[in-house]
Amino acid sequence: MSSKFWADLSNDYEKILENGFGYDVIVYVGEEPNIKEFHLHSNILCYRSQYFYAAFSNEWAEKKDGKFIFRKPNISPQLFDIILRFIYCGNIELNNLQDIDLLKLLIAVDELNIQPLISHIQEFLIEHKIEQNPVDILETIYQYEAFTELCLEVICGNPKILFNSDKFINLKASLLELLLERIDLNMDETEIWENLLKWCFAQQNIKNNDPNQWNKDDITTIERLLHRFIPLIRFYNIEPADFFYKVYRYKDILPQDLIHDLLEFHFVPNMKPKANVIPRKPKLKLDSIIIESKHIALFSSWIDKKVSSYYNEKKTLYNFNLLYRSNRDRFDAQSFHRNCDNKGATIWVAKIQDSTQLIGGYSPFDWNGNCGWKYAEHSFLFNFTNRNGKDNVGLSMGSLTGLGRHDFSNYWAYNDNDIYPYLGIPTQFKIEDFEVFQVINRLR
């Protein structure tokens, strides 16, 4: 019999932290007049922080009267206390911290090289804070290269959290430039152009966006401000109607050779783009031999209970991580559950043998190897009578157990049991291959 008493252990270590019994480390934290002295233990710090491990093992820490001495003026006592409770007790509470304090905490934890806590704070910022205050968070994190890429990836995956923010017009030019040059910026190019104009107009306090009402000084000022961003806009990817109504009308603030080349591209048959700009391509990661990236958009729309066209290949919040492929992994129950159990929401798809038909389903539940029925209000089955994704049926509500394998062979059966309306799935069939994907929300 094995018993675990983590709560008691955590409480005991909290008492050690608070009374400092047997301490051999003194840390002075903060700046005058707000300096606090902490009495700590080298053996605990050493194994919970790579920073302290390096200090003790390489003997570069100051030592006086048998005690190691550290001074951390760049960390506030409040934040250091939070870090220590994680080091000693494994406890962390972030909900009551303001955005700026969360960012300062992340910076302090990075300095102390506490990897599990770095990941935890980053995930918390992304899930709970970045949508509320994307500009301030991005500008603060930009000072620290290690965190910038993750933040930009999140914003590129769902850029409207930034572009629709009231503070977007206050974004620094260098950050906007960094964002616009990315190929994974998941937004229609016309929208990107319109938001760039909105930002430029706000910088110069231009209230009237009608270029016919501008004077020469307005044109010159906007042209100079816009100049650095022009190479970052994929003008050749803007549809002809949008080019005419939303780009060409601003021809006076754009390079004339660019306007000439774009007019030639849109009106001369078979004309190739003259600019060598890499098209934007959102990071839709899909390792599959059965489905294509366009299916991701369709599945994502159904998961969010939207119309089938709500997401497209350039706009989706989900990644699909391949967990299992029957023709790659061993085709047995042990292999399936080893790869798929306890991975959260999943979607699976199978190709019916000697057919173009694809079938499958989505479940918000974990696979866990246990038998039995589970009711899932947000699940759905689907049937593509054509592998290209045309002529499909996707229906939500019900259980996924109406469709499955017999003895984990390639012989399958469908029994709707009145849970799903008729989907056109054969009652008995063989499959050629099937795949299971972990569904990951990119904002979590």
XYZ file of N, CA and C in Angstrom, residues 80-220:
423
model
N 9.582 38.169 -4.353
C 10.529 37.153 -3.901
C 9.854 36.185 -2.930
N 8.956 36.689 -2.110
C 8.210 35.828 -1.191
C 7.349 34.837 -1.965
N 6.744 35.285 -3.053
C 5.948 34.383 -3.899
C 6.825 33.281 -4.478
N 8.017 33.669 -4.942
C 8.953 32.697 -5.517
C 9.381 31.682 -4.461
N 9.669 32.162 -3.261
C 10.118 31.261 -2.204
C 9.049 30.252 -1.813
N 7.798 30.650 -1.819
C 6.722 29.719 -1.454
C 6.572 28.635 -2.530
N 6.931 28.982 -3.761
C 6.962 27.942 -4.787
C 8.158 27.008 -4.562
N 9.323 27.592 -4.259
C 10.531 26.787 -4.053
C 10.362 25.837 -2.877
N 9.845 26.326 -1.770
C 9.748 25.519 -0.554
C 8.505 24.631 -0.525
N 7.368 25.166 -0.981
C 6.092 24.475 -0.763
C 5.431 23.960 -2.043
N 5.929 24.414 -3.207
C 5.281 24.023 -4.456
C 3.979 24.738 -4.698
N 3.749 25.862 -3.989
C 2.499 26.616 -4.130
C 2.746 27.917 -4.889
N 1.810 28.287 -5.734
C 1.908 29.563 -6.449
C 0.502 30.092 -6.690
N 0.270 31.354 -6.405
C -1.018 32.002 -6.613
C -0.780 33.255 -7.452
N -1.338 33.273 -8.657
C -1.084 34.364 -9.596
C -2.301 35.255 -9.828
N -3.479 34.784 -9.457
C -4.711 35.492 -9.818
C -4.787 36.913 -9.276
N -4.170 37.161 -8.123
C -4.296 38.476 -7.500
C -3.219 39.467 -7.938
N -2.325 39.055 -8.823
C -1.252 39.936 -9.275
C -1.696 40.767 -10.468
N -1.297 42.031 -10.483
C -1.545 42.886 -11.631
C -0.640 42.465 -12.781
N -1.000 42.896 -14.002
C -0.238 42.496 -15.188
C 1.237 42.830 -15.060
N 1.540 44.039 -14.607
C 2.936 44.469 -14.529
C 3.702 43.636 -13.510
N 3.044 43.257 -12.410
C 3.698 42.421 -11.399
C 3.933 41.002 -11.920
N 3.002 40.503 -12.728
C 3.198 39.195 -13.346
C 4.421 39.193 -14.256
N 4.562 40.257 -15.013
C 5.710 40.364 -15.913
C 7.013 40.484 -15.128
N 6.989 41.266 -14.055
C 8.186 41.384 -13.214
C 8.520 40.049 -12.555
N 7.471 39.313 -12.171
C 7.687 37.995 -11.579
C 8.321 37.051 -12.589
N 7.840 37.086 -13.823
C 8.401 36.241 -14.875
C 9.870 36.556 -15.103
N 10.205 37.837 -15.100
C 11.598 38.250 -15.293
C 12.476 37.769 -14.141
N 11.965 37.885 -12.906
C 12.724 37.435 -11.732
C 12.925 35.928 -11.747
N 11.872 35.196 -12.099
C 11.961 33.739 -12.146
C 12.934 33.292 -13.233
N 12.957 34.030 -14.345
C 13.912 33.720 -15.407
C 15.344 33.934 -14.920
N 15.572 35.007 -14.164
C 16.909 35.266 -13.627
C 17.343 34.148 -12.681
N 16.412 33.655 -11.872
C 16.722 32.590 -10.923
C 16.674 31.198 -11.574
N 16.278 31.168 -12.831
C 16.292 29.936 -13.639
C 15.505 28.806 -12.978
N 14.228 29.107 -12.713
C 13.320 28.091 -12.162
C 12.390 27.676 -13.301
N 12.791 26.697 -14.071
C 12.133 26.376 -15.334
C 10.649 26.033 -15.206
N 10.224 25.191 -14.266
C 8.780 24.878 -14.190
C 7.921 26.117 -13.948
N 8.438 27.049 -13.155
C 7.670 28.250 -12.851
C 7.662 29.209 -14.039
N 8.741 29.249 -14.796
C 8.772 30.069 -16.015
C 7.643 29.635 -16.947
N 7.551 28.328 -17.191
C 6.516 27.809 -18.092
C 5.121 28.093 -17.549
N 4.944 27.937 -16.247
C 3.625 28.145 -15.638
C 3.170 29.601 -15.778
N 4.061 30.539 -15.521
C 3.692 31.962 -15.610
C 3.414 32.355 -17.052
N 4.217 31.845 -17.983
C 3.970 32.131 -19.391
C 2.593 31.647 -19.814
N 2.250 30.433 -19.447
C 0.938 29.888 -19.798
C -0.185 30.696 -19.159
N 0.015 31.135 -17.931
C -1.000 31.939 -17.242
C -1.194 33.278 -17.954
N -0.101 33.914 -18.350
C -0.185 35.187 -19.066
C -0.940 35.024 -20.374
N -0.627 33.961 -21.095
C -1.253 33.737 -22.388
C -2.740 33.449 -22.241
N -3.093 32.625 -21.259
C -4.476 32.197 -21.116
C -5.367 33.252 -20.476
N -4.818 34.033 -19.545
C -5.670 34.915 -18.744
C -5.424 36.413 -18.947
N -4.275 36.793 -19.468
C -3.929 38.210 -19.460
C -3.711 38.831 -20.829
N -3.160 38.081 -21.774
C -2.739 38.704 -23.015
C -3.919 39.254 -23.815
N -5.090 38.611 -23.704
C -6.265 39.129 -24.402
C -6.741 40.434 -23.785
N -6.517 40.629 -22.483
C -6.986 41.828 -21.799
C -6.051 43.018 -22.024
N -4.771 42.740 -22.144
C -3.808 43.839 -22.203
C -2.627 43.484 -23.111
N -2.891 43.223 -24.406
C -1.828 42.723 -25.286
C -0.707 43.719 -25.532
N -1.008 45.004 -25.618
C 0.012 45.992 -25.954
C 1.047 46.121 -24.842
N 0.585 46.323 -23.603
C 1.527 46.482 -22.486
C 2.352 45.220 -22.264
N 1.696 44.066 -22.371
C 2.423 42.811 -22.170
C 3.470 42.618 -23.256
N 3.103 42.869 -24.505
C 4.047 42.717 -25.608
C 5.222 43.674 -25.467
N 4.956 44.920 -25.094
C 6.031 45.901 -24.978
C 6.965 45.593 -23.812
N 6.428 45.035 -22.736
C 7.288 44.676 -21.605
C 8.117 43.445 -21.927
N 7.468 42.429 -22.496
C 8.166 41.186 -22.818
C 9.213 41.401 -23.904
N 8.993 42.395 -24.767
C 9.923 42.670 -25.878
C 11.338 42.947 -25.382
N 11.459 43.387 -24.145
C 12.782 43.653 -23.582
C 13.535 42.357 -23.288
N 12.819 41.221 -23.317
C 13.423 39.947 -22.954
C 13.189 38.956 -24.092
N 14.244 38.725 -24.850
C 14.138 37.937 -26.077
C 13.554 36.556 -25.840
N 13.847 35.956 -24.690
C 13.400 34.592 -24.417
C 11.880 34.468 -24.425
N 11.157 35.554 -24.092
C 9.703 35.485 -24.000
C 9.000 36.072 -25.224
N 9.719 36.836 -26.030
C 9.082 37.567 -27.128
C 8.476 36.629 -28.157
N 9.188 35.584 -28.539
C 8.716 34.685 -29.587
C 7.390 34.039 -29.210
N 7.267 33.564 -27.991
C 6.026 32.937 -27.550
C 4.862 33.912 -27.606
N 5.093 35.117 -27.143
C 4.041 36.139 -27.149
C 3.611 36.470 -28.577
N 4.583 36.614 -29.481
C 4.270 36.923 -30.873
C 3.521 35.769 -31.537
N 3.877 34.547 -31.205
C 3.179 33.397 -31.775
C 1.702 33.407 -31.390
N 1.432 33.732 -30.130
C 0.045 33.779 -29.666
C -0.723 34.874 -30.397
N -0.120 36.047 -30.524
C -0.785 37.162 -31.189
C -0.970 36.864 -32.671
N 0.026 36.243 -33.310
C -0.107 35.907 -34.724
C -1.218 34.882 -34.940
N -1.401 33.985 -33.988
C -2.463 32.998 -34.103
C -3.850 33.600 -33.988
N -3.970 34.674 -33.221
C -5.256 35.355 -33.048
C -4.997 36.864 -32.986
N -4.626 37.472 -34.105
C -4.151 38.858 -34.105
C -5.177 39.897 -33.703
N -6.456 39.559 -33.750
C -7.472 40.552 -33.405
C -7.441 40.942 -31.930
N -6.840 40.093 -31.080
C -6.715 40.499 -29.686
C -5.819 41.722 -29.565
N -4.926 41.907 -30.522
C -4.080 43.101 -30.529
C -4.683 44.202 -31.388
N -5.047 43.889 -32.624
C -5.518 44.915 -33.557
C -6.850 45.527 -33.133
N -7.667 44.785 -32.393
C -8.946 45.320 -31.915
C -8.836 46.000 -30.550
N -7.640 45.990 -29.986
C -7.432 46.631 -28.688
C -7.450 48.156 -28.822
N -8.010 48.806 -27.823
C -8.030 50.279 -27.824
C -6.613 50.857 -27.796
N -5.669 50.077 -27.268
C -4.292 50.553 -27.146
C -3.430 50.230 -28.364
N -4.026 49.588 -29.370
C -3.227 49.227 -30.549
C -2.541 50.436 -31.170
N -3.239 51.541 -31.220
C -2.668 52.736 -31.863
C -1.478 53.293 -31.083
N -1.267 52.810 -29.844
C -0.123 53.254 -29.040
C 1.077 52.318 -29.166
N 0.932 51.257 -29.950
C 2.018 50.287 -30.102
C 3.243 50.950 -30.721
N 4.413 50.622 -30.200
C 5.648 51.186 -30.728
C 5.888 50.711 -32.159
N 6.469 51.599 -32.971
C 6.701 51.289 -34.379
C 7.577 50.060 -34.547
N 8.574 49.896 -33.692
C 9.482 48.754 -33.820
C 8.757 47.431 -33.592
N 7.781 47.418 -32.663
C 7.011 46.206 -32.406
C 6.038 45.913 -33.538
N 5.423 46.964 -34.073
C 4.516 46.779 -35.206
C 5.286 46.234 -36.407
N 6.467 46.741 -36.615
C 7.306 46.256 -37.709
C 7.655 44.782 -37.517
N 7.999 44.416 -36.298
C 8.337 43.035 -35.987
C 7.154 42.109 -36.250
N 5.963 42.586 -35.961
C 4.753 41.791 -36.148
C 4.405 41.640 -37.631
N 4.497 42.743 -38.384
C 4.087 42.716 -39.783
C 5.029 41.912 -40.667
N 6.253 41.735 -40.235
C 7.189 40.979 -41.061
C 7.023 39.472 -40.915
N 6.224 39.032 -39.955
C 6.065 37.593 -39.713
C 5.150 36.954 -40.757
N 5.535 35.761 -41.196
C 4.728 35.077 -42.201
C 3.565 34.315 -41.565
N 3.583 34.152 -40.235
C 2.500 33.410 -39.576
C 1.420 34.330 -39.011
N 1.426 35.606 -39.401
C 0.395 36.537 -38.955
C -0.925 36.129 -39.588
N -1.835 35.636 -38.791
C -3.048 34.977 -39.270
C -4.189 35.976 -39.473
N -4.028 36.814 -40.480
C -5.044 37.829 -40.762
C -5.051 38.135 -42.253
N -6.219 38.426 -42.774
C -6.335 38.802 -44.174
C -5.473 40.036 -44.458
N -4.787 40.032 -45.595
C -3.839 41.112 -45.895
C -4.519 42.466 -45.997
N -5.756 42.495 -46.463
C -6.487 43.773 -46.522
C -6.709 44.328 -45.118
N -7.051 43.459 -44.167
C -7.231 43.896 -42.780
C -5.915 44.399 -42.188
N -4.825 43.733 -42.521
C -3.515 44.179 -42.041
C -3.230 45.582 -42.554
N -3.473 45.809 -43.829
C -3.252 47.129 -44.440
C -4.131 48.194 -43.780
N -5.396 47.887 -43.560
C -6.301 48.865 -42.951
C -5.879 49.195 -41.525
N -5.410 48.196 -40.781
C -4.958 48.462 -39.420
C -3.660 49.262 -39.403
N -2.807 49.026 -40.367
C -1.589 49.832 -40.474
C -1.948 51.294 -40.726
N -2.899 51.526 -41.598
C -3.341 52.905 -41.853
C -3.933 53.524 -40.594
N -4.756 52.763 -39.893
C -5.354 53.270 -38.647
C -4.265 53.701 -37.673
N -3.231 52.875 -37.553
C -2.107 53.188 -36.651
C -1.393 54.456 -37.115
N -1.127 54.572 -38.419
C -0.436 55.753 -38.957
C -1.246 57.026 -38.738
N -2.537 56.959 -38.992
C -3.374 58.139 -38.817
C -3.379 58.591 -37.360
N -3.409 57.619 -36.444
C -3.421 57.952 -35.015
C -2.099 58.589 -34.594
N -0.987 58.114 -35.156
C 0.310 58.688 -34.794
C 0.395 60.168 -35.159
N -0.243 60.525 -36.239
C -0.190 61.916 -36.715
C -1.459 62.702 -36.383
N -2.346 62.070 -35.599
C -3.584 62.725 -35.171
C -4.414 63.208 -36.362
N -4.466 62.365 -37.389
C -5.263 62.690 -38.574
C -6.645 62.073 -38.410
N -7.649 62.906 -38.294
C -9.009 62.444 -38.029
C -9.728 62.008 -39.303
N -9.389 62.612 -40.418
C -10.087 62.353 -41.678
C -9.280 61.361 -42.505
N -9.840 60.178 -42.752
C -9.109 59.180 -43.532
C -9.390 59.258 -45.024
N -10.021 60.331 -45.456
C -10.268 60.536 -46.882
C -9.073 61.271 -47.481
N -8.270 60.612 -48.322
C -7.070 61.253 -48.869
C -7.372 62.475 -49.732
N -8.608 62.575 -50.233
C -8.962 63.754 -51.042
C -9.041 65.023 -50.205
N -9.120 64.844 -48.874
C -9.228 65.992 -47.983
C -7.888 66.372 -47.360
N -6.824 65.671 -47.708
C -5.522 65.946 -47.110
C -4.805 67.060 -47.860
N -4.010 67.800 -47.111
C -3.143 68.781 -47.769
C -1.772 68.154 -48.004
N -0.860 68.913 -48.607
C 0.453 68.372 -48.959
C 1.248 67.941 -47.725
N 1.107 68.695 -46.637
C 1.838 68.336 -45.414
C 1.351 67.003 -44.845
N 0.020 66.777 -44.883
C -0.528 65.504 -44.418
C 0.040 64.344 -45.231
N 0.045 64.519 -46.546
C 0.532 63.454 -47.440
C 1.994 63.153 -47.170
N 2.806 64.198 -47.036
C 4.244 64.002 -46.801
C 4.498 63.315 -45.473
